[in-house]
XYZ file of C-alpha atoms in Angstrom:
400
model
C -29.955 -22.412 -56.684
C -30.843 -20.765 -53.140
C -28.671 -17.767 -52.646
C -27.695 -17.911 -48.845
C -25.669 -14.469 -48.907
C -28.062 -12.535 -47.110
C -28.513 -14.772 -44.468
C -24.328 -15.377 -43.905
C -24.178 -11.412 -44.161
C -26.264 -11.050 -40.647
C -24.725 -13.966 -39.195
C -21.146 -12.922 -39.689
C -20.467 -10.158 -37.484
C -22.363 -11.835 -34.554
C -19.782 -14.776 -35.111
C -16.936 -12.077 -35.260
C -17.984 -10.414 -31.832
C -18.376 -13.615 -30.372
C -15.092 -14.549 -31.085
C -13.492 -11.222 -30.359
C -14.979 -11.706 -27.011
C -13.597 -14.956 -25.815
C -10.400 -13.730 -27.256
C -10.371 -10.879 -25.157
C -11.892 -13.011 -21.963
C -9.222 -15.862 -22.742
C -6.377 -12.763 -22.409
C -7.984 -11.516 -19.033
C -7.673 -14.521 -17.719
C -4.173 -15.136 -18.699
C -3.784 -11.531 -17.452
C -5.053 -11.983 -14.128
C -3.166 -15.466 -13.576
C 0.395 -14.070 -14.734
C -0.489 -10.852 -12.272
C -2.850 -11.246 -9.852
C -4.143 -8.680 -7.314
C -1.988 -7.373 -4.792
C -3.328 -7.792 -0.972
C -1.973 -5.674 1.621
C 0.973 -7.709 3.467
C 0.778 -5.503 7.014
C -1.893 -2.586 8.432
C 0.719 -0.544 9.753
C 2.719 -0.575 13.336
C 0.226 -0.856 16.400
C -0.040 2.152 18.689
C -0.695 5.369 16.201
C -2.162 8.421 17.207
C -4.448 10.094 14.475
C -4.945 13.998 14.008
C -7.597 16.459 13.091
C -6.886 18.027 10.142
C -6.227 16.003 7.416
C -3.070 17.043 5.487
C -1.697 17.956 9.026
C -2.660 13.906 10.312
C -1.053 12.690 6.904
C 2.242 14.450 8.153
C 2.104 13.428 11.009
C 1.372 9.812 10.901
C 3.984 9.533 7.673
C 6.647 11.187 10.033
C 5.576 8.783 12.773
C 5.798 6.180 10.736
C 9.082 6.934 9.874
C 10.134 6.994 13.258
C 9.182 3.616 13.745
C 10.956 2.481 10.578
C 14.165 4.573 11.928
C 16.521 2.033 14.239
C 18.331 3.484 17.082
C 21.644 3.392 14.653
C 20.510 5.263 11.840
C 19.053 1.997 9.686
C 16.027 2.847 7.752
C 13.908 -0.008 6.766
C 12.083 0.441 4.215
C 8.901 -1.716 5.692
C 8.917 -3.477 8.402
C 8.160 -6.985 6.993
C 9.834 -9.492 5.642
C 11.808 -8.699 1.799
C 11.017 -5.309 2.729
C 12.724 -5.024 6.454
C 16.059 -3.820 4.912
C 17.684 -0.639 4.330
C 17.885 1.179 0.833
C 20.564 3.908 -0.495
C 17.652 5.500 -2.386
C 14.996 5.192 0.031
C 17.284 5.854 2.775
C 18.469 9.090 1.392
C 14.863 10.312 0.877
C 14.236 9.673 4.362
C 17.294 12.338 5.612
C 16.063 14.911 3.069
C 12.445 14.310 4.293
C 13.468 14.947 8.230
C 15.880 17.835 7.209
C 12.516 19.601 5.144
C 10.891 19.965 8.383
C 14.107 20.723 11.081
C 14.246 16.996 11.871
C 17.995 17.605 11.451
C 19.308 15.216 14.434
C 17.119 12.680 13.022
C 18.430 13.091 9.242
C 22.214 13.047 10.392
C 21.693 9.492 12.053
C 20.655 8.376 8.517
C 23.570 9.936 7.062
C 25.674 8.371 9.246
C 24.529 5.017 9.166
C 24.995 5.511 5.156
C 28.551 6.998 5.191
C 29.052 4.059 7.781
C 28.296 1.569 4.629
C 29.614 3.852 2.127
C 30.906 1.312 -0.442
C 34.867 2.439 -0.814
C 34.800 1.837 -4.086
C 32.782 0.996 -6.685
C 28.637 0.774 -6.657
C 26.185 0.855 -3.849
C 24.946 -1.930 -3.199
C 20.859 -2.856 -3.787
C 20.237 -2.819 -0.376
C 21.994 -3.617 3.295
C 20.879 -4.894 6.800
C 20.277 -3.095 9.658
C 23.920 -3.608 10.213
C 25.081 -2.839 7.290
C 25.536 -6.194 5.855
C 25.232 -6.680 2.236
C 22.414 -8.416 0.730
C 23.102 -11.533 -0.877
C 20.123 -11.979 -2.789
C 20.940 -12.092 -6.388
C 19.899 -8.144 -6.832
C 23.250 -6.296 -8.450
C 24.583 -3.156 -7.159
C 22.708 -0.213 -8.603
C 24.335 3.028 -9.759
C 22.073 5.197 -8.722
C 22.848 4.966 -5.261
C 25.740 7.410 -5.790
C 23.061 9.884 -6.981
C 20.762 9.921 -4.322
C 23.263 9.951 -1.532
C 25.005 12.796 -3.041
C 21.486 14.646 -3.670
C 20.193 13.885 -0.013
C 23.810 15.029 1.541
C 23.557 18.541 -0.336
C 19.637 18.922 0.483
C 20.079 18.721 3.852
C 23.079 21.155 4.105
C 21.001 23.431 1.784
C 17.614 22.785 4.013
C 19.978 24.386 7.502
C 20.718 20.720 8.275
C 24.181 18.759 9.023
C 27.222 20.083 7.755
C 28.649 18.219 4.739
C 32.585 17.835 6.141
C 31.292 14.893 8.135
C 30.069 13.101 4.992
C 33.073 14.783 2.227
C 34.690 10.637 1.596
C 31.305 9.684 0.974
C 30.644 12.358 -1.282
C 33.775 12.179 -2.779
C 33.472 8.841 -3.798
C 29.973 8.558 -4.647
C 30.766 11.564 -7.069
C 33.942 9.901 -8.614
C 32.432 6.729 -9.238
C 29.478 8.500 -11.668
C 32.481 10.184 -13.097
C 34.017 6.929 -13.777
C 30.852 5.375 -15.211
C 30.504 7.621 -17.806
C 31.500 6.666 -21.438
C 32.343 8.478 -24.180
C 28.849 9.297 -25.228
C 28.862 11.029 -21.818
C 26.078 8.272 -20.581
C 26.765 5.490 -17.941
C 26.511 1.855 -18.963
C 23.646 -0.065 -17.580
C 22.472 -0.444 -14.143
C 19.226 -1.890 -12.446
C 17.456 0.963 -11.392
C 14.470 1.590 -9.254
C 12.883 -0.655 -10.712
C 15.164 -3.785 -9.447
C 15.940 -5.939 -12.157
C 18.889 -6.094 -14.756
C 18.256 -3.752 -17.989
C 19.818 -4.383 -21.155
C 20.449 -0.402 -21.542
C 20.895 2.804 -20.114
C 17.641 3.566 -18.309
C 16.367 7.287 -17.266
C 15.888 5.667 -13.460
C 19.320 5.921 -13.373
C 20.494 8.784 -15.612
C 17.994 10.808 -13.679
C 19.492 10.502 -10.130
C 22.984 10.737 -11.298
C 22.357 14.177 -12.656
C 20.748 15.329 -9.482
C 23.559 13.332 -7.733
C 26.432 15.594 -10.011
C 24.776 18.536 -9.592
C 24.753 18.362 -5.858
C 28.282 17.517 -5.592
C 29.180 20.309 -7.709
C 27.660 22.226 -4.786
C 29.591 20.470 -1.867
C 32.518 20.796 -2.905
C 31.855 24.827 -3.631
C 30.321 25.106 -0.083
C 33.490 23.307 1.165
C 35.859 25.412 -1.052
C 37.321 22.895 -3.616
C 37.333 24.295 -6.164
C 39.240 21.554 -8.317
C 36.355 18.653 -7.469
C 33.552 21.424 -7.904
C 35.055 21.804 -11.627
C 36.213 18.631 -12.374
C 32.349 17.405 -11.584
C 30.600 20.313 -13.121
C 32.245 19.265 -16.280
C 30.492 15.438 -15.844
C 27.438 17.130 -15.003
C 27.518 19.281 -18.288
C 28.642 15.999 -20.554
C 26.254 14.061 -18.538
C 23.133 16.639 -19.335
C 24.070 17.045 -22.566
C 24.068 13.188 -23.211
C 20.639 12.822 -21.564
C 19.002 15.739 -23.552
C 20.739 14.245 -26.948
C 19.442 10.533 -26.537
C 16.312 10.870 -24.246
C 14.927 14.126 -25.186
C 12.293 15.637 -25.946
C 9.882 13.036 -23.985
C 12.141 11.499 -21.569
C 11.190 7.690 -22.442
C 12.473 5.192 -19.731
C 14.773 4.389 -21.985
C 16.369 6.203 -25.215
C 13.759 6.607 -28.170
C 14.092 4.394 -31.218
C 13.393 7.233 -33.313
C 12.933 11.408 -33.024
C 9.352 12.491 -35.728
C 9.730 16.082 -36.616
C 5.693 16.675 -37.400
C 4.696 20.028 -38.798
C 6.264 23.570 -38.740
C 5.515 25.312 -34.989
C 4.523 21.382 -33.536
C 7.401 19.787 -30.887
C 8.671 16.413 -32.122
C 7.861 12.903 -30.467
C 10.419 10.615 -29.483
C 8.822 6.994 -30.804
C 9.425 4.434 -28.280
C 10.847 4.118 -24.710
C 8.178 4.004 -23.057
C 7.137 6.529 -20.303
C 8.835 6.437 -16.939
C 8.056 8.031 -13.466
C 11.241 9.206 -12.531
C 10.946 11.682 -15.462
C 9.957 13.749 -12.654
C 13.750 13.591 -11.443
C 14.852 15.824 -14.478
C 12.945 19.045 -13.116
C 12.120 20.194 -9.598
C 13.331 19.596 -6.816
C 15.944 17.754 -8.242
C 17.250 19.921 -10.893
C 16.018 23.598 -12.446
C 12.610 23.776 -14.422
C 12.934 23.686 -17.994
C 9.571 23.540 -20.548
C 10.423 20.922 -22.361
C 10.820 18.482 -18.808
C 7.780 20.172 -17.332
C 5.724 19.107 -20.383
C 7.259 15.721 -20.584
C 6.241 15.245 -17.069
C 2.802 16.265 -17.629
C 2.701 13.699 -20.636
C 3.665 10.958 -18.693
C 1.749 11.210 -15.621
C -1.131 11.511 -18.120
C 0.182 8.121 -19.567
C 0.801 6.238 -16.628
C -2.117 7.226 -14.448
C -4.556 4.231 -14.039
C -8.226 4.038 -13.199
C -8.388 3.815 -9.896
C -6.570 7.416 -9.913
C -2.685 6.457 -9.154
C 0.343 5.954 -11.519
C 1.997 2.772 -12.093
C 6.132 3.005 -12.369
C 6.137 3.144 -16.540
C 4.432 2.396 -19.327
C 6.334 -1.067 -19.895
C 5.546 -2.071 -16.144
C 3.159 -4.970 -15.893
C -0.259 -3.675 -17.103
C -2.468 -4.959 -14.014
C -4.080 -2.125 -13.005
C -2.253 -1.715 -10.070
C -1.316 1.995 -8.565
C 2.357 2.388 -7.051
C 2.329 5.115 -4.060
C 6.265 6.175 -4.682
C 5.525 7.011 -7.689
C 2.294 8.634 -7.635
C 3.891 10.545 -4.658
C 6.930 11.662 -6.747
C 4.477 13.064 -9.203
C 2.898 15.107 -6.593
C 6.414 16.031 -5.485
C 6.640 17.680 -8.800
C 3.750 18.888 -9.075
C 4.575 20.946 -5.700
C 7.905 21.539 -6.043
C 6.747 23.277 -10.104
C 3.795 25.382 -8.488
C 1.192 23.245 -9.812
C -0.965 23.338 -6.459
C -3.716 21.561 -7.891
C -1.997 18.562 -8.877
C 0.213 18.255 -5.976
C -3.619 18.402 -3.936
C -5.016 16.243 -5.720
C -2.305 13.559 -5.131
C -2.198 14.179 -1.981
C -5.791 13.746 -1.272
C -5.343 10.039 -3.471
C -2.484 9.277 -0.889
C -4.220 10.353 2.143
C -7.387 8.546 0.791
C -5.916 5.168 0.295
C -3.825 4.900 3.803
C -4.577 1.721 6.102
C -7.282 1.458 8.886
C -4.046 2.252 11.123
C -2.991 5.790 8.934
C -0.032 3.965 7.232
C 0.794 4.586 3.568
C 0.797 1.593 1.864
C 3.038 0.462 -1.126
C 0.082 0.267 -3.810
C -3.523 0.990 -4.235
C -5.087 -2.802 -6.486
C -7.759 -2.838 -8.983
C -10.221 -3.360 -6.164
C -9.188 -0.012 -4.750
C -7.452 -1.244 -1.517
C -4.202 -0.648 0.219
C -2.064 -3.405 -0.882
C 1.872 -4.242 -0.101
C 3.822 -3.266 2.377
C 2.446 -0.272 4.760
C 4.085 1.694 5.953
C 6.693 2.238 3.590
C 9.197 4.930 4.432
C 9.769 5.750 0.252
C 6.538 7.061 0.252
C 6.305 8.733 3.678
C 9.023 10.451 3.223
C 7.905 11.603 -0.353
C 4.957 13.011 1.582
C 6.658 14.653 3.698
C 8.585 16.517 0.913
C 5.491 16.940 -0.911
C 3.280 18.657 1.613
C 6.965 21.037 2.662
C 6.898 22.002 -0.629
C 3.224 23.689 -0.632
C 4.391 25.197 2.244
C 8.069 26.703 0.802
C 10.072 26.238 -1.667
C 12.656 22.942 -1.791
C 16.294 23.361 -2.350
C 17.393 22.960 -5.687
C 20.948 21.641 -7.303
C-alpha cells in the first residue's frame, strides 16, 4: 500500500495559507464595506490669507478660521456644513479658552455669552444647539459633560486675564450643582453619551474626565468670587469624585472601568485588563488638572495604543478600526504633550496637523487611510486645540 504522507505533509500548509488568506481578504472586504474611507466634505472657507512661517501660518489660519466659524452673536459652529453647522457646549467652550490663551478676550466673552444665554436652567446640556440657541431635535441625548467644559472654559479664561466670572456665576452655579447632583454613592455619575455621541451602557472616562476639570474649576470661581460655602461644598464632590475615578479607572485610565486590576511582579505597576484606551485620558493631567505619574504614563500608553499608521490617533481603542486618524484627538494629545513639557511630542503633532491641512490651510476633521484631509474642514474643535497647543510651547496654561 502507497504511503501518501509525505506528499499530504508539503501540501498541507500551502492549503492552510491559502485559506488563511481569503479569510483574511473576505474580512477586509467586509471591513472596508461596513467603514469605508472618509472623503473630505468642504476645503475650507474661500478668501484665506497664508503666512510665512509655518507654526506662525498654522495659528493664524486656525484663529482665522475660527473667526469665520464665530457668528456675530457669539454662536460657534463647529463646521460650517451641513450636521456639522451647529453649536457645541464642548467645542464651544474650547473655542473661549482658545481666544482668551492669546488676549482674544472680547472675542471669548461673546462665546460665553451666547452659552450662558442657552445655559440649560436645570438639568443637562444639551448635545448641541442652533445658532439661536434652539435645541437640537435629532435623537442625540443631553450629555453631562457639558457642565464640565463650560465650567473649565469659564475659570480658564478668568485665570488667562480674560472676562470676569460674575457675569457667568448662574451658569456656573448650575453647571456645578448639576455634577453634584449626578453623582452616586460610589462618588461616580451615571451614564452619559460623551464625546463620542452615542448612548453608553456605563460610566465612560469622556465624561468623568471633564467633570473633574469642570469641579475643580468651580471650586476656583467661587474662591475668586468669595463663596466660600459653594467653593467647599464643591471641593468636597471634586475630592469624592477623584477618588471614585482613581478607585475604578486607575491605574490605566481605560475608556471605561477595567474588568479586572493584575498585580504582576514585586517593583512592576499593575494593568487594568479591559476598557479599552481612550483619548480624553489626556483630560486627567495638564492643562486640565495637576500632573501626576501615574496619568502621565497612562497617557503615554495610550497615545502609543491608539496612534495609527498614517501617524494620527483615532478616539479609542474600541472606535471603529478603519484606519482612520481623528484631528481633535490627535490635537488633544499634543495639548498634553505641551501643556506636560514634552516639546518633542507636542512638535511632532503639530507638524502631523499642520501637514495634513486643506489646499485652503483649514484643519480638517480626519486624516483617511489614503493620507488625505477628510470630514469637515475647518473644524473649530481642532483649531482651537491648536491654538492652545502652540500657547502652551510658548507659556504655561492655567491649571484647576
Amino acid at each position: 500500500m502507497r504511503d501518501d504522507s509525505a506528499r499530504r505533509v508539503r501540501w498541507f500548509p500551502a492549503v492552510v495559507i491559502a485559506v488563511l488568506l481569503a479569510f483574511l481578504a473576505a474580512g477586509t472586504a467586509n471591513n472596508l464595506r461596513r467603514n469605508p474611507q472618509p472623503q473630505l466634505v468642504a476645503d475650507g472657507i474661500a478668501g484665506r490669507k497664508t503666512f510665512a512661517d509655518p507654526y506662525d501660518e498654522l495659528v493664524r489660519s486656525a484663529v482665522a478660521d475660527l473667526d469665520a466659524l464665530t457668528l456675530p452673536n457669539g454662536a460657534t459652529l463647529a463646521g460650517w456644513d451641513g450636521p456639522w453647522r451647529f453649536v457645541w457646549p464642548r467645542d464651544a467652550s474650547f473655542v473661549a479658552a482658545a481666544r482668551c490663551s492669546i488676549g482674544q478676550y472680547d472675542e471669548a466673552r461673546r462665546v460665553l455669552d451666547f452659552l450662558n444665554k442657552i445655559r440649560p436652567s436645570e438639568g443637562r446640556w444639551e448635545a448641541r444647539y442652533s445658532d439661536t440657541g434652539r435645541v437640537i431635535q435629532d435623537g442625540r441625548a443631553q450629555q453631562l459633560d457639558g457642565s464640565g467644559w463650560v465650567l473649565w472654559a469659564t475659570w480658564f479664561c478668568r485665570a488667562a486675564g480674560g472676562p470676569d466670572e460674575t457675569p457667568y456665576w448662574e451658569m456656573a452655579r448650575e453647571s456645578a450643582d448639576q455634577i453634584v447632583a449626578e453623582l452616586g454613592s460610589d462618588g461616580l455619575p451615571g451614564r452619559s453619551p460623551d464625546y463620542w455621541e452615542r448612548p453608553e451602557a456605563e460610566v465612560t472616562l469622556g465624561t468623568v474626565a471633564p467633570l473633574l476639570a469642570g469641579l475643580r474649576s468651580a471650586v476656583a470661581i467661587a474662591t475668586d468670587l468669595n463663596l466660600p460655602a459653594e467653593a467647599s461644598r464643591w471641593r468636597s464632590a471634586s475630592d469624592k469624585l477623584s477618588a471614585a475615578t482613581d478607585r475604578r479607572f486607575g491605574p490605566n485610565y481605560p475608556r471605561i472601568p477595567a474588568r479586572a486590576v493584575s498585580f504582576l511582579e514585586p517593583g512592576l505597576e499593575p494593568i487594568g485588563l479591559g476598557g479599552g484606551a481612550d483619548a480624553f485620558v489626556t483630560v486627567l493631567g495638564p492643562p486640565f488638572a495637576p500632573a501626576r505619574d501615574d496619568v502621565s504614563q497612562a497617557i503615554d500608553r495610550a497615545r502609543g495604543v491608539l496612534t495609527q499608521p498614517n501617524g494620527g490617533v483615532t478616539p479609542g481603542e474600541d472606535w471603529r478600526t478603519d484606519g482612520v486618524s481623528w484631528t481633535p484627538q490627535t490635537a488633544l494629545f499634543a495639548l498634553s504633550a505641551a501643556a506636560r513639557g514634552d516639546r518633542a511630542t507636542a512638535d511632532k503633532l503639530l507638524n502631523w496637523l499642520n501637514h495634513y491641512r486643506t489646499s485652503s490651510g483649514s484643519l480638517p476633521e480626519k486624516v483617511n487611510r489614503d493620507l488625505q484631509p477628510a470630514g469637515e474642514a475647518p473644524l473649530g474643535w481642532t483649531s482651537a486645540l491648536t491654538v492652545l497647543t502652540a500657547t502652551a510651547l510658548q507659556k504655561p496654561l492655567p491649571i484647576p
